[in-house]
Structure formats: C-alpha cells, structure tokens
Amino acid sequence: MLGGQFLDVSYVMHDRIRDGDPGAFRLLFEEHSRLVYQHAVRVTGDWSMAEDVVSLTFLEAWRLRARLRDEEGGVRPWLMGIAVNVLRNTARAARRHRQAMARVPAKDTLPDFASEVVGRMADAEQLAAAKAALGKLRRSEREVITLCVWSALSYPEAAQALGVPVGTVRSRLSRARARLQKLAEQELRKGADSASSQSEGRAGAAGPKDSLEGRKR
C-alpha cells in the first residue's frame, strides 16, 4: 500500500514536470542538482565546468520534459541520462547554452557545492589521478564507473540512464573497476615520483648557493 502511494505521488510529480510546472522544476533542482554537480566534477575534474554541466543538464531537462516516462526508479535515471549526454557533448552544448542564456534574464545563481565535494573527493592530487585514469578507460567504462560508483546509481538506474540492459552495466562495471584501480595507482605513483624529482632538483639547486654563502661567512 505504501509502495503504491509512493509511486502515485512520484507519478504526480512526473505529470507536473511534463506540464512545465515551475514549482516542480524548482523541487527537481533542489533535490538533484547536488548529485549532478558531484557527478560532473568527478568526470571533468573542473569545478567551473561542472557548474556549466549542472546548468546545461537542467536546461536540457526543461527542453526534454515531455520525454519523461513513468518508470520505476523515478526521475533520477532520466536526469542522469541527460547529464551523461551533456558531458559527451559539453563543448557543443555550452555554445547552445550561452546563446540561450543570453536571451533569458539572469535568475538565481547555481549553488556552490565545491567545499563538500573537496571533502569527499580527498585532495587535488587524487582528483587529478582519478581524472587521468578515467581518461584512459573506454567511454562506456567511464560512464558506468561515474554513475554506479561515484554517483551511487543502482544497476537498473544506470541501465535506464545509458539505455542499455542491466547485464551490460554489470559486465562493464566489473571490467572498469579492475582497470581503473590499476590506472589510478599508476597515476598516483607517477605524481609522487614527479614531486620527488622536483624536490630533489630544488635541493640540488640550493646546495651550491648554500655552500657559497657558507664560504663567504
């Protein structure tokens, strides 16, 4: 009974979204913009670009609102599917977005989730290593990693967002996890070796100067 009531309420919200109800879209943004932002910042490694992705995703959601279907999983897979497509076409979509936004009066600014993301994502070196490692995966592997692991979508939700069978999500994720772990470890070691070399170089450069100053004394 409770499940049926939940689905009924969810589908009422779907109707409001399809009808272009501003209140429904405000609620949609409040409940899901954080998820889209975190997903985008982890994929791009760029706070500013992630904000653009959030804006683009909800602009596209408004444009495509009539395509929202009453399916189990609610609005989240539909919205994350839009975010995935935005990330695939960021440069082209950004141009369209800037043109559209130039015709629309400025409204509320996007929320700033950067501090929370920094806390959850460890430090900048790990973010850079993860982004570099992700870049070496196939696109299909990157998408299941970011959706299922980082954005915590279930297999059915990710399958709906990507438009593939659940079994495909499972197999891609298994392969991607193994590859990503190895690649990230390699990137972190590479970063550590580079930092060590730079430190040794600075120490070597400072050595003769220190010795000369010592002789002057």
PDB file of C-alpha atoms in Angstrom:
ATOM      1  CA  MET A   1       0.000   0.000   0.000  1.00  0.00           C
ATOM      2  CA  LEU A   2       2.731   2.375   0.992  1.00  0.00           C
ATOM      3  CA  GLY A   3       4.668   1.471  -2.157  1.00  0.00           C
ATOM      4  CA  GLY A   4       1.621   2.203  -4.276  1.00  0.00           C
ATOM      5  CA  GLN A   5       1.124   5.529  -2.558  1.00  0.00           C
ATOM      6  CA  PHE A   6       4.781   6.407  -3.190  1.00  0.00           C
ATOM      7  CA  LEU A   7       4.506   5.573  -6.882  1.00  0.00           C
ATOM      8  CA  ASP A   8       1.312   7.592  -7.190  1.00  0.00           C
ATOM      9  CA  VAL A   9       2.971  10.635  -5.623  1.00  0.00           C
ATOM     10  CA  SER A  10       6.055  10.153  -7.828  1.00  0.00           C
ATOM     11  CA  TYR A  11       3.966   9.972 -10.990  1.00  0.00           C
ATOM     12  CA  VAL A  12       2.052  13.105  -9.998  1.00  0.00           C
ATOM     13  CA  MET A  13       5.413  14.876  -9.862  1.00  0.00           C
ATOM     14  CA  HIS A  14       6.209  13.457 -13.288  1.00  0.00           C
ATOM     15  CA  ASP A  15       2.977  14.977 -14.619  1.00  0.00           C
ATOM     16  CA  ARG A  16       3.918  18.351 -13.146  1.00  0.00           C
ATOM     17  CA  ILE A  17       7.376  18.197 -14.713  1.00  0.00           C
ATOM     18  CA  ARG A  18       5.959  17.264 -18.125  1.00  0.00           C
ATOM     19  CA  ASP A  19       3.495  20.144 -17.822  1.00  0.00           C
ATOM     20  CA  GLY A  20       6.351  22.583 -17.193  1.00  0.00           C
ATOM     21  CA  ASP A  21       5.313  23.434 -13.640  1.00  0.00           C
ATOM     22  CA  PRO A  22       7.972  25.881 -12.299  1.00  0.00           C
ATOM     23  CA  GLY A  23       7.473  24.610  -8.750  1.00  0.00           C
ATOM     24  CA  ALA A  24       8.129  21.039  -9.833  1.00  0.00           C
ATOM     25  CA  PHE A  25      11.329  22.049 -11.601  1.00  0.00           C
ATOM     26  CA  ARG A  26      12.449  24.050  -8.582  1.00  0.00           C
ATOM     27  CA  LEU A  27      11.993  20.943  -6.457  1.00  0.00           C
ATOM     28  CA  LEU A  28      13.758  18.832  -9.074  1.00  0.00           C
ATOM     29  CA  PHE A  29      16.743  21.177  -8.944  1.00  0.00           C
ATOM     30  CA  GLU A  30      16.837  21.303  -5.148  1.00  0.00           C
ATOM     31  CA  GLU A  31      16.760  17.518  -4.838  1.00  0.00           C
ATOM     32  CA  HIS A  32      19.109  16.531  -7.660  1.00  0.00           C
ATOM     33  CA  SER A  33      21.474  19.399  -8.555  1.00  0.00           C
ATOM     34  CA  ARG A  34      23.980  18.244  -5.929  1.00  0.00           C
ATOM     35  CA  LEU A  35      24.106  14.764  -7.492  1.00  0.00           C
ATOM     36  CA  VAL A  36      24.596  16.172 -10.991  1.00  0.00           C
ATOM     37  CA  TYR A  37      27.311  18.546  -9.769  1.00  0.00           C
ATOM     38  CA  GLN A  38      29.258  15.850  -7.942  1.00  0.00           C
ATOM     39  CA  HIS A  39      28.999  13.565 -10.951  1.00  0.00           C
ATOM     40  CA  ALA A  40      30.225  16.291 -13.306  1.00  0.00           C
ATOM     41  CA  VAL A  41      33.125  17.443 -11.155  1.00  0.00           C
ATOM     42  CA  ARG A  42      34.403  13.907 -10.859  1.00  0.00           C
ATOM     43  CA  VAL A  43      34.157  13.336 -14.600  1.00  0.00           C
ATOM     44  CA  THR A  44      35.702  16.656 -15.660  1.00  0.00           C
ATOM     45  CA  GLY A  45      37.960  17.461 -12.690  1.00  0.00           C
ATOM     46  CA  ASP A  46      36.940  21.089 -13.161  1.00  0.00           C
ATOM     47  CA  TRP A  47      34.700  22.922 -10.669  1.00  0.00           C
ATOM     48  CA  SER A  48      33.712  25.642 -13.129  1.00  0.00           C
ATOM     49  CA  MET A  49      32.912  23.235 -15.943  1.00  0.00           C
ATOM     50  CA  ALA A  50      30.877  21.122 -13.519  1.00  0.00           C
ATOM     51  CA  GLU A  51      28.709  24.158 -12.761  1.00  0.00           C
ATOM     52  CA  ASP A  52      28.162  24.590 -16.502  1.00  0.00           C
ATOM     53  CA  VAL A  53      27.155  20.923 -16.750  1.00  0.00           C
ATOM     54  CA  VAL A  54      24.578  21.378 -13.974  1.00  0.00           C
ATOM     55  CA  SER A  55      23.099  24.376 -15.758  1.00  0.00           C
ATOM     56  CA  LEU A  56      23.097  22.588 -19.105  1.00  0.00           C
ATOM     57  CA  THR A  57      21.542  19.444 -17.650  1.00  0.00           C
ATOM     58  CA  PHE A  58      18.571  21.259 -16.173  1.00  0.00           C
ATOM     59  CA  LEU A  59      18.158  23.391 -19.295  1.00  0.00           C
ATOM     60  CA  GLU A  60      18.028  20.175 -21.338  1.00  0.00           C
ATOM     61  CA  ALA A  61      15.663  18.600 -18.800  1.00  0.00           C
ATOM     62  CA  TRP A  62      13.279  21.502 -19.331  1.00  0.00           C
ATOM     63  CA  ARG A  63      13.567  21.164 -23.097  1.00  0.00           C
ATOM     64  CA  LEU A  64      13.056  17.382 -22.997  1.00  0.00           C
ATOM     65  CA  ARG A  65      10.487  17.292 -20.174  1.00  0.00           C
ATOM     66  CA  ALA A  66       7.817  15.701 -22.374  1.00  0.00           C
ATOM     67  CA  ARG A  67      10.035  12.613 -22.742  1.00  0.00           C
ATOM     68  CA  LEU A  68       9.996  11.793 -19.011  1.00  0.00           C
ATOM     69  CA  ARG A  69       8.349   8.380 -18.634  1.00  0.00           C
ATOM     70  CA  ASP A  70       6.588   6.823 -15.664  1.00  0.00           C
ATOM     71  CA  GLU A  71       9.120   4.123 -14.909  1.00  0.00           C
ATOM     72  CA  GLU A  72      10.398   2.552 -11.728  1.00  0.00           C
ATOM     73  CA  GLY A  73      13.361   4.487 -10.395  1.00  0.00           C
ATOM     74  CA  GLY A  74      11.705   7.864 -10.746  1.00  0.00           C
ATOM     75  CA  VAL A  75      13.242  10.934 -12.222  1.00  0.00           C
ATOM     76  CA  ARG A  76      16.867  10.335 -11.221  1.00  0.00           C
ATOM     77  CA  PRO A  77      17.869   7.923 -14.033  1.00  0.00           C
ATOM     78  CA  TRP A  78      16.198  10.189 -16.608  1.00  0.00           C
ATOM     79  CA  LEU A  79      18.043  13.246 -15.287  1.00  0.00           C
ATOM     80  CA  MET A  80      21.397  11.469 -15.038  1.00  0.00           C
ATOM     81  CA  GLY A  81      20.945  10.180 -18.578  1.00  0.00           C
ATOM     82  CA  ILE A  82      20.657  13.807 -19.677  1.00  0.00           C
ATOM     83  CA  ALA A  83      23.774  14.669 -17.654  1.00  0.00           C
ATOM     84  CA  VAL A  84      25.708  11.864 -19.363  1.00  0.00           C
ATOM     85  CA  ASN A  85      24.737  13.195 -22.784  1.00  0.00           C
ATOM     86  CA  VAL A  86      25.659  16.744 -21.759  1.00  0.00           C
ATOM     87  CA  LEU A  87      29.084  15.542 -20.662  1.00  0.00           C
ATOM     88  CA  ARG A  88      29.511  13.757 -24.000  1.00  0.00           C
ATOM     89  CA  ASN A  89      28.797  16.970 -25.872  1.00  0.00           C
ATOM     90  CA  THR A  90      29.966  19.642 -23.428  1.00  0.00           C
ATOM     91  CA  ALA A  91      31.626  21.954 -25.916  1.00  0.00           C
ATOM     92  CA  ARG A  92      28.742  21.953 -28.404  1.00  0.00           C
ATOM     93  CA  ALA A  93      26.103  22.180 -25.670  1.00  0.00           C
ATOM     94  CA  ALA A  94      27.945  25.010 -23.928  1.00  0.00           C
ATOM     95  CA  ARG A  95      27.725  27.167 -27.051  1.00  0.00           C
ATOM     96  CA  ARG A  96      23.998  26.499 -27.334  1.00  0.00           C
ATOM     97  CA  HIS A  97      23.564  27.194 -23.632  1.00  0.00           C
ATOM     98  CA  ARG A  98      25.380  30.530 -23.790  1.00  0.00           C
ATOM     99  CA  GLN A  99      23.204  31.601 -26.712  1.00  0.00           C
ATOM    100  CA  ALA A 100      20.058  30.543 -24.861  1.00  0.00           C
ATOM    101  CA  MET A 101      21.091  32.167 -21.595  1.00  0.00           C
ATOM    102  CA  ALA A 102      21.852  35.435 -23.400  1.00  0.00           C
ATOM    103  CA  ARG A 103      18.129  35.610 -24.208  1.00  0.00           C
ATOM    104  CA  VAL A 104      16.988  34.772 -20.650  1.00  0.00           C
ATOM    105  CA  PRO A 105      17.061  37.243 -17.713  1.00  0.00           C
ATOM    106  CA  ALA A 106      19.545  36.265 -15.006  1.00  0.00           C
ATOM    107  CA  LYS A 107      17.977  34.418 -12.085  1.00  0.00           C
ATOM    108  CA  ASP A 108      19.286  32.564  -9.059  1.00  0.00           C
ATOM    109  CA  THR A 109      22.923  31.505  -9.194  1.00  0.00           C
ATOM    110  CA  LEU A 110      23.837  27.844  -9.022  1.00  0.00           C
ATOM    111  CA  PRO A 111      24.575  26.520  -5.537  1.00  0.00           C
ATOM    112  CA  ASP A 112      28.246  26.151  -4.620  1.00  0.00           C
ATOM    113  CA  PHE A 113      28.956  22.574  -3.564  1.00  0.00           C
ATOM    114  CA  ALA A 114      32.722  22.789  -4.082  1.00  0.00           C
ATOM    115  CA  SER A 115      33.703  22.623  -0.410  1.00  0.00           C
ATOM    116  CA  GLU A 116      31.663  19.479   0.182  1.00  0.00           C
ATOM    117  CA  VAL A 117      32.987  17.839  -2.956  1.00  0.00           C
ATOM    118  CA  VAL A 118      36.557  18.625  -1.910  1.00  0.00           C
ATOM    119  CA  GLY A 119      35.958  16.925   1.402  1.00  0.00           C
ATOM    120  CA  ARG A 120      34.504  13.813  -0.180  1.00  0.00           C
ATOM    121  CA  MET A 121      36.968  13.571  -3.028  1.00  0.00           C
ATOM    122  CA  ALA A 122      40.119  13.665  -0.868  1.00  0.00           C
ATOM    123  CA  ASP A 123      42.722  16.062  -2.270  1.00  0.00           C
ATOM    124  CA  ALA A 124      43.539  17.622  -5.608  1.00  0.00           C
ATOM    125  CA  GLU A 125      46.222  15.054  -6.387  1.00  0.00           C
ATOM    126  CA  GLN A 126      43.776  12.183  -6.044  1.00  0.00           C
ATOM    127  CA  LEU A 127      41.216  14.016  -8.172  1.00  0.00           C
ATOM    128  CA  ALA A 128      43.830  14.624 -10.856  1.00  0.00           C
ATOM    129  CA  ALA A 129      44.958  10.978 -10.717  1.00  0.00           C
ATOM    130  CA  ALA A 130      41.372   9.732 -10.938  1.00  0.00           C
ATOM    131  CA  LYS A 131      40.623  12.026 -13.878  1.00  0.00           C
ATOM    132  CA  ALA A 132      43.785  10.926 -15.699  1.00  0.00           C
ATOM    133  CA  ALA A 133      42.949   7.277 -15.061  1.00  0.00           C
ATOM    134  CA  LEU A 134      39.362   7.759 -16.185  1.00  0.00           C
ATOM    135  CA  GLY A 135      40.608   9.315 -19.395  1.00  0.00           C
ATOM    136  CA  LYS A 136      42.350   6.056 -20.259  1.00  0.00           C
ATOM    137  CA  LEU A 137      39.173   3.998 -19.930  1.00  0.00           C
ATOM    138  CA  ARG A 138      36.739   3.446 -22.760  1.00  0.00           C
ATOM    139  CA  ARG A 139      33.834   5.895 -22.716  1.00  0.00           C
ATOM    140  CA  SER A 140      31.378   3.118 -21.867  1.00  0.00           C
ATOM    141  CA  GLU A 141      33.550   2.130 -18.882  1.00  0.00           C
ATOM    142  CA  ARG A 142      33.909   5.721 -17.699  1.00  0.00           C
ATOM    143  CA  GLU A 143      30.172   6.205 -17.708  1.00  0.00           C
ATOM    144  CA  VAL A 144      29.329   3.140 -15.621  1.00  0.00           C
ATOM    145  CA  ILE A 145      32.073   3.991 -13.111  1.00  0.00           C
ATOM    146  CA  THR A 146      30.903   7.562 -12.642  1.00  0.00           C
ATOM    147  CA  LEU A 147      27.227   6.614 -12.476  1.00  0.00           C
ATOM    148  CA  CYS A 148      27.378   3.471 -10.315  1.00  0.00           C
ATOM    149  CA  VAL A 149      30.430   4.086  -8.137  1.00  0.00           C
ATOM    150  CA  TRP A 150      30.722   7.831  -7.745  1.00  0.00           C
ATOM    151  CA  SER A 151      27.081   8.857  -8.162  1.00  0.00           C
ATOM    152  CA  ALA A 152      25.688   5.727  -6.444  1.00  0.00           C
ATOM    153  CA  LEU A 153      23.054   4.859  -9.033  1.00  0.00           C
ATOM    154  CA  SER A 154      21.744   1.311  -8.881  1.00  0.00           C
ATOM    155  CA  TYR A 155      22.343  -1.037 -11.809  1.00  0.00           C
ATOM    156  CA  PRO A 156      18.768  -0.589 -13.098  1.00  0.00           C
ATOM    157  CA  GLU A 157      19.042   3.214 -12.761  1.00  0.00           C
ATOM    158  CA  ALA A 158      22.364   3.284 -14.628  1.00  0.00           C
ATOM    159  CA  ALA A 159      20.956   0.965 -17.289  1.00  0.00           C
ATOM    160  CA  GLN A 160      17.998   3.305 -17.764  1.00  0.00           C
ATOM    161  CA  ALA A 161      20.262   6.376 -17.884  1.00  0.00           C
ATOM    162  CA  LEU A 162      22.534   4.797 -20.502  1.00  0.00           C
ATOM    163  CA  GLY A 163      19.825   2.974 -22.443  1.00  0.00           C
ATOM    164  CA  VAL A 164      21.472  -0.461 -22.110  1.00  0.00           C
ATOM    165  CA  PRO A 165      20.496  -3.747 -20.399  1.00  0.00           C
ATOM    166  CA  VAL A 166      21.278  -4.232 -16.703  1.00  0.00           C
ATOM    167  CA  GLY A 167      23.590  -7.133 -17.553  1.00  0.00           C
ATOM    168  CA  THR A 168      25.665  -4.834 -19.744  1.00  0.00           C
ATOM    169  CA  VAL A 169      26.073  -2.390 -16.874  1.00  0.00           C
ATOM    170  CA  ARG A 170      27.260  -5.200 -14.582  1.00  0.00           C
ATOM    171  CA  SER A 171      29.851  -6.533 -17.032  1.00  0.00           C
ATOM    172  CA  ARG A 172      31.153  -3.075 -17.958  1.00  0.00           C
ATOM    173  CA  LEU A 173      31.434  -2.089 -14.317  1.00  0.00           C
ATOM    174  CA  SER A 174      33.360  -5.229 -13.386  1.00  0.00           C
ATOM    175  CA  ARG A 175      35.919  -4.609 -16.108  1.00  0.00           C
ATOM    176  CA  ALA A 176      36.093  -0.878 -15.458  1.00  0.00           C
ATOM    177  CA  ARG A 177      36.709  -1.248 -11.718  1.00  0.00           C
ATOM    178  CA  ALA A 178      39.676  -3.534 -12.255  1.00  0.00           C
ATOM    179  CA  ARG A 179      41.220  -1.298 -14.910  1.00  0.00           C
ATOM    180  CA  LEU A 180      40.565   1.939 -13.039  1.00  0.00           C
ATOM    181  CA  GLN A 181      42.221   0.717  -9.849  1.00  0.00           C
ATOM    182  CA  LYS A 182      45.416  -0.195 -11.688  1.00  0.00           C
ATOM    183  CA  LEU A 183      45.445   3.014 -13.719  1.00  0.00           C
ATOM    184  CA  ALA A 184      44.801   5.247 -10.693  1.00  0.00           C
ATOM    185  CA  GLU A 185      47.609   3.600  -8.754  1.00  0.00           C
ATOM    186  CA  GLN A 186      49.937   4.180 -11.690  1.00  0.00           C
ATOM    187  CA  GLU A 187      48.925   7.847 -11.898  1.00  0.00           C
ATOM    188  CA  LEU A 188      49.442   8.382  -8.152  1.00  0.00           C
ATOM    189  CA  ARG A 189      52.892   6.769  -8.309  1.00  0.00           C
ATOM    190  CA  LYS A 190      53.721   8.899 -11.325  1.00  0.00           C
ATOM    191  CA  GLY A 191      52.670  12.016  -9.420  1.00  0.00           C
ATOM    192  CA  ALA A 192      54.684  11.017  -6.352  1.00  0.00           C
ATOM    193  CA  ASP A 193      57.788  10.330  -8.455  1.00  0.00           C
ATOM    194  CA  SER A 194      57.425  13.678 -10.211  1.00  0.00           C
ATOM    195  CA  ALA A 195      57.081  15.532  -6.892  1.00  0.00           C
ATOM    196  CA  SER A 196      60.127  13.718  -5.523  1.00  0.00           C
ATOM    197  CA  SER A 197      62.200  14.613  -8.584  1.00  0.00           C
ATOM    198  CA  GLN A 198      61.189  18.258  -8.351  1.00  0.00           C
ATOM    199  CA  SER A 199      62.073  18.310  -4.651  1.00  0.00           C
ATOM    200  CA  GLU A 200      65.494  16.785  -5.339  1.00  0.00           C
ATOM    201  CA  GLY A 201      66.049  19.281  -8.138  1.00  0.00           C
ATOM    202  CA  ARG A 202      65.301  22.225  -5.849  1.00  0.00           C
ATOM    203  CA  ALA A 203      67.587  20.811  -3.178  1.00  0.00           C
ATOM    204  CA  GLY A 204      70.388  20.379  -5.704  1.00  0.00           C
ATOM    205  CA  ALA A 205      69.961  23.911  -6.981  1.00  0.00           C
ATOM    206  CA  ALA A 206      70.069  25.299  -3.456  1.00  0.00           C
ATOM    207  CA  GLY A 207      73.159  23.320  -2.464  1.00  0.00           C
ATOM    208  CA  PRO A 208      75.922  25.287  -4.248  1.00  0.00           C
ATOM    209  CA  LYS A 209      74.387  28.581  -3.209  1.00  0.00           C
ATOM    210  CA  ASP A 210      74.310  27.494   0.419  1.00  0.00           C
ATOM    211  CA  SER A 211      77.926  26.353   0.203  1.00  0.00           C
ATOM    212  CA  LEU A 212      78.998  29.670  -1.332  1.00  0.00           C
ATOM    213  CA  GLU A 213      77.231  31.607   1.414  1.00  0.00           C
ATOM    214  CA  GLY A 214      78.967  29.430   3.965  1.00  0.00           C
ATOM    215  CA  ARG A 215      82.406  30.283   2.492  1.00  0.00           C
ATOM    216  CA  LYS A 216      81.530  33.990   2.494  1.00  0.00           C
ATOM    217  CA  ARG A 217      80.854  33.804   6.217  1.00  0.00           C
TER     218      ARG A 217
END
